[in-house]
PDB file of C-alpha atoms in Angstrom:
ATOM      1  CA  UNK X1036      -0.024   0.019   0.013  1.00 74.00           C
ATOM      2  CA  UNK X1037       1.318   3.480  -0.953  1.00 75.00           C
ATOM      3  CA  UNK X1038       0.882   6.596   1.174  1.00 76.00           C
ATOM      4  CA  UNK X1039      -2.074   7.802  -0.918  1.00 76.00           C
ATOM      5  CA  UNK X1040      -3.949   4.422  -0.360  1.00 80.00           C
ATOM      6  CA  UNK X1041      -3.180   4.368   3.304  1.00 82.00           C
ATOM      7  CA  UNK X1042      -4.545   7.946   3.699  1.00 79.00           C
ATOM      8  CA  UNK X1043      -7.739   7.475   1.774  1.00 79.00           C
ATOM      9  CA  UNK X1044      -8.203   4.165   3.700  1.00 81.00           C
ATOM     10  CA  UNK X1045      -8.018   5.953   7.030  1.00 81.00           C
ATOM     11  CA  UNK X1046     -10.442   8.568   5.732  1.00 78.00           C
ATOM     12  CA  UNK X1047     -12.926   6.013   4.481  1.00 74.00           C
ATOM     13  CA  UNK X1048     -15.719   5.408   6.705  1.00 65.00           C
ATOM     14  CA  UNK X1049     -17.133   1.995   6.618  1.00 65.00           C
ATOM     15  CA  UNK X1050     -20.639   1.038   6.222  1.00 74.00           C
ATOM     16  CA  UNK X1051     -22.264  -2.109   7.852  1.00 87.00           C
ATOM     17  CA  UNK X1052     -19.679  -4.688   7.009  1.00 90.00           C
ATOM     18  CA  UNK X1053     -20.623  -8.448   6.991  1.00 92.00           C
ATOM     19  CA  UNK X1054     -17.117  -9.771   7.924  1.00 92.00           C
ATOM     20  CA  UNK X1055     -15.347 -12.608   6.355  1.00 94.00           C
ATOM     21  CA  UNK X1056     -17.542 -15.690   7.617  1.00 93.00           C
ATOM     22  CA  UNK X1057     -20.894 -14.077   6.529  1.00 95.00           C
ATOM     23  CA  UNK X1058     -19.466 -12.618   3.208  1.00 97.00           C
ATOM     24  CA  UNK X1059     -18.434 -16.160   2.112  1.00 96.00           C
ATOM     25  CA  UNK X1060     -21.683 -17.764   3.553  1.00 95.00           C
ATOM     26  CA  UNK X1061     -23.836 -15.439   1.115  1.00 97.00           C
ATOM     27  CA  UNK X1062     -20.834 -15.389  -1.807  1.00 98.00           C
ATOM     28  CA  UNK X1063     -22.828 -17.665  -4.171  1.00 98.00           C
ATOM     29  CA  UNK X1064     -26.133 -15.734  -3.957  1.00 98.00           C
ATOM     30  CA  UNK X1065     -24.150 -12.385  -4.203  1.00 98.00           C
ATOM     31  CA  UNK X1066     -22.529 -13.283  -7.552  1.00 98.00           C
ATOM     32  CA  UNK X1067     -25.845 -15.248  -8.893  1.00 97.00           C
ATOM     33  CA  UNK X1068     -27.491 -11.692  -8.159  1.00 98.00           C
ATOM     34  CA  UNK X1069     -24.802  -9.894  -9.879  1.00 97.00           C
ATOM     35  CA  UNK X1070     -25.046 -11.966 -13.083  1.00 97.00           C
ATOM     36  CA  UNK X1071     -28.494 -11.462 -13.147  1.00 96.00           C
ATOM     37  CA  UNK X1072     -27.953  -8.046 -13.075  1.00 96.00           C
ATOM     38  CA  UNK X1073     -29.733  -7.348  -9.556  1.00 97.00           C
ATOM     39  CA  UNK X1074     -28.805  -4.498  -7.301  1.00 97.00           C
ATOM     40  CA  UNK X1075     -26.399  -6.084  -4.934  1.00 96.00           C
ATOM     41  CA  UNK X1076     -25.591  -3.073  -3.163  1.00 94.00           C
ATOM     42  CA  UNK X1077     -29.435  -2.836  -2.116  1.00 95.00           C
ATOM     43  CA  UNK X1078     -29.864  -6.465  -1.752  1.00 96.00           C
ATOM     44  CA  UNK X1079     -26.764  -7.478   0.101  1.00 97.00           C
ATOM     45  CA  UNK X1080     -25.034  -4.097   1.373  1.00 95.00           C
ATOM     46  CA  UNK X1081     -23.100  -5.718   4.135  1.00 95.00           C
ATOM     47  CA  UNK X1082     -21.490  -8.103   1.833  1.00 96.00           C
ATOM     48  CA  UNK X1083     -20.850  -5.360  -0.996  1.00 96.00           C
ATOM     49  CA  UNK X1084     -19.138  -3.202   1.634  1.00 93.00           C
ATOM     50  CA  UNK X1085     -17.002  -6.359   2.657  1.00 93.00           C
ATOM     51  CA  UNK X1086     -15.899  -7.036  -0.455  1.00 95.00           C
ATOM     52  CA  UNK X1087     -14.511  -3.305  -0.968  1.00 91.00           C
ATOM     53  CA  UNK X1088     -12.665  -3.821   2.392  1.00 88.00           C
ATOM     54  CA  UNK X1089     -11.224  -7.502   2.454  1.00 91.00           C
ATOM     55  CA  UNK X1090      -8.304  -8.195  -0.393  1.00 91.00           C
ATOM     56  CA  UNK X1091      -8.776 -12.028   0.342  1.00 94.00           C
ATOM     57  CA  UNK X1092     -12.598 -12.100  -0.015  1.00 96.00           C
ATOM     58  CA  UNK X1093     -12.688  -9.804  -3.003  1.00 95.00           C
ATOM     59  CA  UNK X1094     -10.228 -11.871  -4.809  1.00 95.00           C
ATOM     60  CA  UNK X1095     -12.515 -14.882  -4.320  1.00 96.00           C
ATOM     61  CA  UNK X1096     -15.362 -13.079  -5.208  1.00 98.00           C
ATOM     62  CA  UNK X1097     -13.853 -12.039  -8.521  1.00 97.00           C
ATOM     63  CA  UNK X1098     -12.657 -15.689  -9.006  1.00 96.00           C
ATOM     64  CA  UNK X1099     -16.007 -16.823  -8.619  1.00 97.00           C
ATOM     65  CA  UNK X1100     -17.780 -14.180 -10.729  1.00 97.00           C
ATOM     66  CA  UNK X1101     -14.956 -14.937 -13.561  1.00 97.00           C
ATOM     67  CA  UNK X1102     -15.658 -18.872 -13.353  1.00 95.00           C
ATOM     68  CA  UNK X1103     -19.505 -18.331 -13.732  1.00 96.00           C
ATOM     69  CA  UNK X1104     -19.064 -15.927 -16.754  1.00 95.00           C
ATOM     70  CA  UNK X1105     -16.878 -18.295 -18.717  1.00 94.00           C
ATOM     71  CA  UNK X1106     -19.573 -20.928 -18.094  1.00 90.00           C
ATOM     72  CA  UNK X1107     -22.156 -18.876 -19.165  1.00 85.00           C
ATOM     73  CA  UNK X1108     -20.121 -17.882 -22.400  1.00 82.00           C
ATOM     74  CA  UNK X1109     -20.416 -14.185 -21.011  1.00 59.00           C
TER      75      UNK X1109
ATOM     76  CA  UNK F 787       5.352 -21.116  -9.941  1.00 62.00           C
ATOM     77  CA  UNK F 788       6.038 -23.782 -12.144  1.00 66.00           C
ATOM     78  CA  UNK F 789       3.203 -25.733 -14.076  1.00 73.00           C
ATOM     79  CA  UNK F 790       3.802 -28.990 -12.215  1.00 77.00           C
ATOM     80  CA  UNK F 791       3.846 -27.339  -8.971  1.00 78.00           C
ATOM     81  CA  UNK F 792       0.820 -25.378  -9.720  1.00 78.00           C
ATOM     82  CA  UNK F 793      -0.999 -28.358 -10.813  1.00 83.00           C
ATOM     83  CA  UNK F 794      -0.129 -30.311  -7.634  1.00 83.00           C
ATOM     84  CA  UNK F 795      -1.734 -27.408  -5.439  1.00 77.00           C
ATOM     85  CA  UNK F 796      -4.607 -27.273  -7.734  1.00 77.00           C
ATOM     86  CA  UNK F 797      -5.049 -30.912  -7.289  1.00 82.00           C
ATOM     87  CA  UNK F 798      -4.738 -30.932  -3.599  1.00 83.00           C
ATOM     88  CA  UNK F 799      -7.270 -27.913  -3.224  1.00 78.00           C
ATOM     89  CA  UNK F 800      -9.649 -29.795  -5.531  1.00 79.00           C
ATOM     90  CA  UNK F 801      -9.498 -32.761  -3.295  1.00 86.00           C
ATOM     91  CA  UNK F 802      -9.694 -30.817   0.052  1.00 86.00           C
ATOM     92  CA  UNK F 803     -12.618 -28.545  -1.703  1.00 83.00           C
ATOM     93  CA  UNK F 804     -14.172 -32.041  -2.257  1.00 87.00           C
ATOM     94  CA  UNK F 805     -14.015 -33.047   1.227  1.00 90.00           C
ATOM     95  CA  UNK F 806     -15.345 -29.766   2.334  1.00 86.00           C
ATOM     96  CA  UNK F 807     -18.401 -29.737   0.014  1.00 89.00           C
ATOM     97  CA  UNK F 808     -19.022 -33.303   1.327  1.00 91.00           C
ATOM     98  CA  UNK F 809     -18.853 -32.477   4.540  1.00 90.00           C
ATOM     99  CA  UNK F 810     -21.460 -29.257   4.210  1.00 88.00           C
ATOM    100  CA  UNK F 811     -23.793 -30.898   2.040  1.00 91.00           C
ATOM    101  CA  UNK F 812     -26.519 -30.795   4.760  1.00 92.00           C
ATOM    102  CA  UNK F 813     -25.984 -26.920   4.727  1.00 89.00           C
ATOM    103  CA  UNK F 814     -27.090 -26.439   1.372  1.00 93.00           C
ATOM    104  CA  UNK F 815     -30.334 -24.796   1.189  1.00 92.00           C
ATOM    105  CA  UNK F 816     -30.902 -24.287  -2.371  1.00 95.00           C
ATOM    106  CA  UNK F 817     -30.500 -20.579  -2.213  1.00 95.00           C
ATOM    107  CA  UNK F 818     -28.073 -20.717  -5.188  1.00 97.00           C
ATOM    108  CA  UNK F 819     -27.516 -23.533  -7.885  1.00 96.00           C
ATOM    109  CA  UNK F 820     -25.492 -26.178  -6.464  1.00 96.00           C
ATOM    110  CA  UNK F 821     -22.717 -25.648  -8.881  1.00 94.00           C
ATOM    111  CA  UNK F 822     -22.289 -22.090  -7.549  1.00 96.00           C
ATOM    112  CA  UNK F 823     -22.476 -23.050  -3.985  1.00 96.00           C
ATOM    113  CA  UNK F 824     -19.941 -25.624  -4.503  1.00 94.00           C
ATOM    114  CA  UNK F 825     -17.348 -23.693  -6.793  1.00 93.00           C
ATOM    115  CA  UNK F 826     -17.080 -21.103  -3.751  1.00 93.00           C
ATOM    116  CA  UNK F 827     -15.357 -23.672  -1.569  1.00 92.00           C
ATOM    117  CA  UNK F 828     -13.066 -25.252  -4.413  1.00 88.00           C
ATOM    118  CA  UNK F 829     -12.099 -21.263  -5.243  1.00 91.00           C
ATOM    119  CA  UNK F 830     -11.674 -20.537  -1.452  1.00 91.00           C
ATOM    120  CA  UNK F 831      -9.347 -23.324  -0.918  1.00 88.00           C
ATOM    121  CA  UNK F 832      -7.330 -22.690  -3.956  1.00 87.00           C
ATOM    122  CA  UNK F 833      -7.084 -19.164  -3.275  1.00 90.00           C
ATOM    123  CA  UNK F 834      -5.949 -19.798   0.267  1.00 91.00           C
ATOM    124  CA  UNK F 835      -3.076 -22.287  -0.939  1.00 88.00           C
ATOM    125  CA  UNK F 836      -1.886 -19.985  -3.445  1.00 89.00           C
ATOM    126  CA  UNK F 837      -1.801 -17.101  -1.015  1.00 92.00           C
ATOM    127  CA  UNK F 838       0.144 -19.280   1.503  1.00 90.00           C
ATOM    128  CA  UNK F 839       2.467 -20.813  -0.881  1.00 89.00           C
ATOM    129  CA  UNK F 840       3.250 -17.074  -2.390  1.00 90.00           C
ATOM    130  CA  UNK F 841       4.304 -16.255   0.998  1.00 90.00           C
ATOM    131  CA  UNK F 842       5.956 -19.448   1.882  1.00 86.00           C
ATOM    132  CA  UNK F 843       8.351 -19.031   4.509  1.00 81.00           C
ATOM    133  CA  UNK F 844       8.883 -15.271   3.911  1.00 88.00           C
ATOM    134  CA  UNK F 845       9.205 -13.146   7.192  1.00 89.00           C
ATOM    135  CA  UNK F 846       6.002 -11.057   8.335  1.00 90.00           C
ATOM    136  CA  UNK F 847       7.129  -7.429   8.562  1.00 88.00           C
ATOM    137  CA  UNK F 848       6.930  -6.459  11.959  1.00 87.00           C
ATOM    138  CA  UNK F 849       6.072  -2.935  14.032  1.00 85.00           C
ATOM    139  CA  UNK F 850       9.594  -2.534  14.211  1.00 82.00           C
ATOM    140  CA  UNK F 851      10.029  -2.616  10.500  1.00 73.00           C
ATOM    141  CA  UNK F 852      11.442   0.968   9.763  1.00 67.00           C
ATOM    142  CA  UNK F 853      11.805   0.543   5.953  1.00 78.00           C
ATOM    143  CA  UNK F 854       7.834   0.277   6.155  1.00 80.00           C
ATOM    144  CA  UNK F 855       7.500   3.971   7.271  1.00 80.00           C
ATOM    145  CA  UNK F 856      10.616   4.883   5.032  1.00 78.00           C
ATOM    146  CA  UNK F 857       8.903   3.712   1.932  1.00 77.00           C
ATOM    147  CA  UNK F 858       5.655   5.275   2.878  1.00 76.00           C
ATOM    148  CA  UNK F 859       7.305   8.620   3.546  1.00 71.00           C
ATOM    149  CA  UNK F 860       9.247   8.300   0.097  1.00 69.00           C
ATOM    150  CA  UNK F 861       6.186   7.462  -1.783  1.00 59.00           C
ATOM    151  CA  UNK F 862       7.450   8.854  -5.362  1.00 46.00           C
ATOM    152  CA  UNK F 863       4.918  11.035  -7.575  1.00 49.00           C
ATOM    153  CA  UNK F 864       2.283  11.637  -4.811  1.00 54.00           C
ATOM    154  CA  UNK F 865       0.573  15.225  -4.767  1.00 52.00           C
ATOM    155  CA  UNK F 866       1.846  17.012  -1.597  1.00 53.00           C
ATOM    156  CA  UNK F 867      -1.688  18.241   0.075  1.00 59.00           C
ATOM    157  CA  UNK F 868      -2.068  18.870   3.388  1.00 51.00           C
ATOM    158  CA  UNK F 869      -3.510  15.523   4.108  1.00 49.00           C
ATOM    159  CA  UNK F 870      -0.524  14.048   2.505  1.00 56.00           C
ATOM    160  CA  UNK F 871       1.972  15.773   4.292  1.00 66.00           C
ATOM    161  CA  UNK F 872       4.964  14.266   6.377  1.00 77.00           C
ATOM    162  CA  UNK F 873       3.057  15.514   9.324  1.00 83.00           C
ATOM    163  CA  UNK F 874       0.221  13.229   8.917  1.00 83.00           C
ATOM    164  CA  UNK F 875       2.419  10.097   8.372  1.00 85.00           C
ATOM    165  CA  UNK F 876       4.670  11.140  11.514  1.00 86.00           C
ATOM    166  CA  UNK F 877       1.182  11.446  13.313  1.00 90.00           C
ATOM    167  CA  UNK F 878      -0.029   8.162  12.053  1.00 90.00           C
ATOM    168  CA  UNK F 879       3.265   6.249  13.131  1.00 90.00           C
ATOM    169  CA  UNK F 880       3.224   7.803  16.660  1.00 92.00           C
ATOM    170  CA  UNK F 881      -0.668   6.773  16.656  1.00 94.00           C
ATOM    171  CA  UNK F 882       0.347   3.139  15.289  1.00 94.00           C
ATOM    172  CA  UNK F 883       2.866   2.898  18.024  1.00 93.00           C
ATOM    173  CA  UNK F 884       0.830   4.515  21.019  1.00 94.00           C
ATOM    174  CA  UNK F 885      -2.743   3.957  20.326  1.00 96.00           C
ATOM    175  CA  UNK F 886      -3.240   0.556  18.930  1.00 96.00           C
ATOM    176  CA  UNK F 887      -2.834  -2.383  21.330  1.00 97.00           C
ATOM    177  CA  UNK F 888       0.327  -4.690  20.421  1.00 96.00           C
ATOM    178  CA  UNK F 889      -1.967  -7.272  18.531  1.00 97.00           C
ATOM    179  CA  UNK F 890      -3.670  -4.294  16.502  1.00 97.00           C
ATOM    180  CA  UNK F 891      -0.320  -2.875  15.861  1.00 96.00           C
ATOM    181  CA  UNK F 892       1.081  -6.152  14.840  1.00 95.00           C
ATOM    182  CA  UNK F 893      -1.819  -7.078  12.489  1.00 96.00           C
ATOM    183  CA  UNK F 894      -2.138  -3.286  10.982  1.00 95.00           C
ATOM    184  CA  UNK F 895       1.596  -3.096  10.071  1.00 94.00           C
ATOM    185  CA  UNK F 896       1.602  -6.419   8.452  1.00 94.00           C
ATOM    186  CA  UNK F 897      -1.945  -6.209   6.959  1.00 94.00           C
ATOM    187  CA  UNK F 898      -2.560  -2.833   5.859  1.00 92.00           C
ATOM    188  CA  UNK F 899       1.207  -1.506   5.691  1.00 91.00           C
ATOM    189  CA  UNK F 900       2.566  -4.349   3.959  1.00 90.00           C
ATOM    190  CA  UNK F 901      -0.243  -6.442   2.448  1.00 90.00           C
ATOM    191  CA  UNK F 902       0.104  -9.694   3.919  1.00 94.00           C
ATOM    192  CA  UNK F 903      -2.935 -11.386   3.146  1.00 95.00           C
ATOM    193  CA  UNK F 904      -5.190 -12.031   6.233  1.00 95.00           C
ATOM    194  CA  UNK F 905      -5.517 -15.724   5.985  1.00 94.00           C
ATOM    195  CA  UNK F 906      -1.787 -15.932   5.657  1.00 95.00           C
ATOM    196  CA  UNK F 907      -1.376 -13.677   8.705  1.00 96.00           C
ATOM    197  CA  UNK F 908      -4.097 -15.981  10.574  1.00 96.00           C
ATOM    198  CA  UNK F 909      -2.299 -19.065   9.934  1.00 93.00           C
ATOM    199  CA  UNK F 910       1.343 -17.630  11.319  1.00 94.00           C
ATOM    200  CA  UNK F 911      -0.514 -16.230  14.378  1.00 95.00           C
ATOM    201  CA  UNK F 912      -2.833 -19.242  14.955  1.00 95.00           C
ATOM    202  CA  UNK F 913      -6.231 -16.832  14.426  1.00 96.00           C
ATOM    203  CA  UNK F 914      -8.442 -16.946  12.026  1.00 95.00           C
ATOM    204  CA  UNK F 915      -8.971 -14.986   8.751  1.00 94.00           C
ATOM    205  CA  UNK F 916     -12.158 -13.139  10.357  1.00 94.00           C
ATOM    206  CA  UNK F 917     -10.426 -12.218  13.445  1.00 96.00           C
ATOM    207  CA  UNK F 918      -7.712 -10.665  11.592  1.00 96.00           C
ATOM    208  CA  UNK F 919     -10.022  -8.668   9.619  1.00 95.00           C
ATOM    209  CA  UNK F 920     -11.993  -7.410  12.701  1.00 94.00           C
ATOM    210  CA  UNK F 921      -8.847  -6.531  14.178  1.00 96.00           C
ATOM    211  CA  UNK F 922      -7.606  -4.337  11.162  1.00 94.00           C
ATOM    212  CA  UNK F 923     -11.365  -2.869  11.079  1.00 92.00           C
ATOM    213  CA  UNK F 924     -10.824  -2.018  14.914  1.00 93.00           C
ATOM    214  CA  UNK F 925      -7.382  -0.587  14.263  1.00 95.00           C
ATOM    215  CA  UNK F 926      -8.592   1.628  11.169  1.00 92.00           C
ATOM    216  CA  UNK F 927     -11.427   3.221  13.381  1.00 91.00           C
ATOM    217  CA  UNK F 928      -9.222   3.867  16.229  1.00 94.00           C
ATOM    218  CA  UNK F 929      -6.507   5.468  14.213  1.00 94.00           C
ATOM    219  CA  UNK F 930      -9.188   7.577  12.114  1.00 91.00           C
ATOM    220  CA  UNK F 931     -10.829   8.702  15.392  1.00 92.00           C
ATOM    221  CA  UNK F 932      -7.353   9.977  16.849  1.00 93.00           C
ATOM    222  CA  UNK F 933      -5.981  11.513  13.659  1.00 91.00           C
ATOM    223  CA  UNK F 934      -9.136  13.461  13.385  1.00 90.00           C
ATOM    224  CA  UNK F 935      -9.234  14.461  17.025  1.00 91.00           C
ATOM    225  CA  UNK F 936      -5.640  15.379  16.554  1.00 89.00           C
ATOM    226  CA  UNK F 937      -6.783  17.615  13.500  1.00 87.00           C
ATOM    227  CA  UNK F 938      -4.982  16.026  10.827  1.00 84.00           C
ATOM    228  CA  UNK F 939      -7.825  14.307   9.158  1.00 80.00           C
ATOM    229  CA  UNK F 940     -10.866  16.457   8.744  1.00 76.00           C
ATOM    230  CA  UNK F 941     -14.332  14.532   9.906  1.00 73.00           C
ATOM    231  CA  UNK F 942     -15.918  16.455   6.927  1.00 65.00           C
ATOM    232  CA  UNK F 943     -13.557  14.819   4.453  1.00 65.00           C
ATOM    233  CA  UNK F 944     -14.447  11.253   5.495  1.00 60.00           C
ATOM    234  CA  UNK F 945     -14.970   9.120   2.308  1.00 58.00           C
ATOM    235  CA  UNK F 946     -18.070   7.063   2.629  1.00 56.00           C
ATOM    236  CA  UNK F 947     -17.581   4.110   0.348  1.00 55.00           C
ATOM    237  CA  UNK F 948     -20.149   2.987  -2.020  1.00 52.00           C
ATOM    238  CA  UNK F 949     -20.534   1.125  -5.404  1.00 48.00           C
ATOM    239  CA  UNK F 950     -17.508   1.164  -7.418  1.00 42.00           C
TER     240      UNK F 950
END
């Protein structure tokens, strides 16, 4: 992390955050909602917030989304 | 990482994920397609194994790791606004040293300042990924409040996260 990213992180006031465990529990529903074009910010706001804040969970979200998109031929 | 090594990790992860899925079958409630539900366990396993492999036996930076702060202070090509001043970085360094608990300090320096993945650090510390994340979250809040109280960060300038 560079200085700018660090300062932005400190200035960022997080909303409700699901945490890693709940985010993982809901990740399959979250990704399917995304693929269906639904508003995940409204449906699962705490998961959306967590995925912005947690690098490992964000990686796994991206991987699952990419895999499903590939399967759908998107 | 070589092809054979990567294949080995993926094969091991697939085996472990299969065990994980089988052991959790009773928890599947049909809220998503079964394949989506199962894939997330596979991807979790692979991701964790790859991150742990990438860090291998590398040392985890500690709060006494002065190069961390020197690197941040020397960030090249960054605008020199008031918030990005050396004064703020000095205040932050002091707050990390004095305001955080030893555990918060250890986790903040590793995860936030040095990019150690939470699950990698959790394994080294005998903790869990969720607990490490919570520690980072609490440390961030404590540092933000301290820097706001000290006038280094304007509460009105808080950035509220939202859709990317």
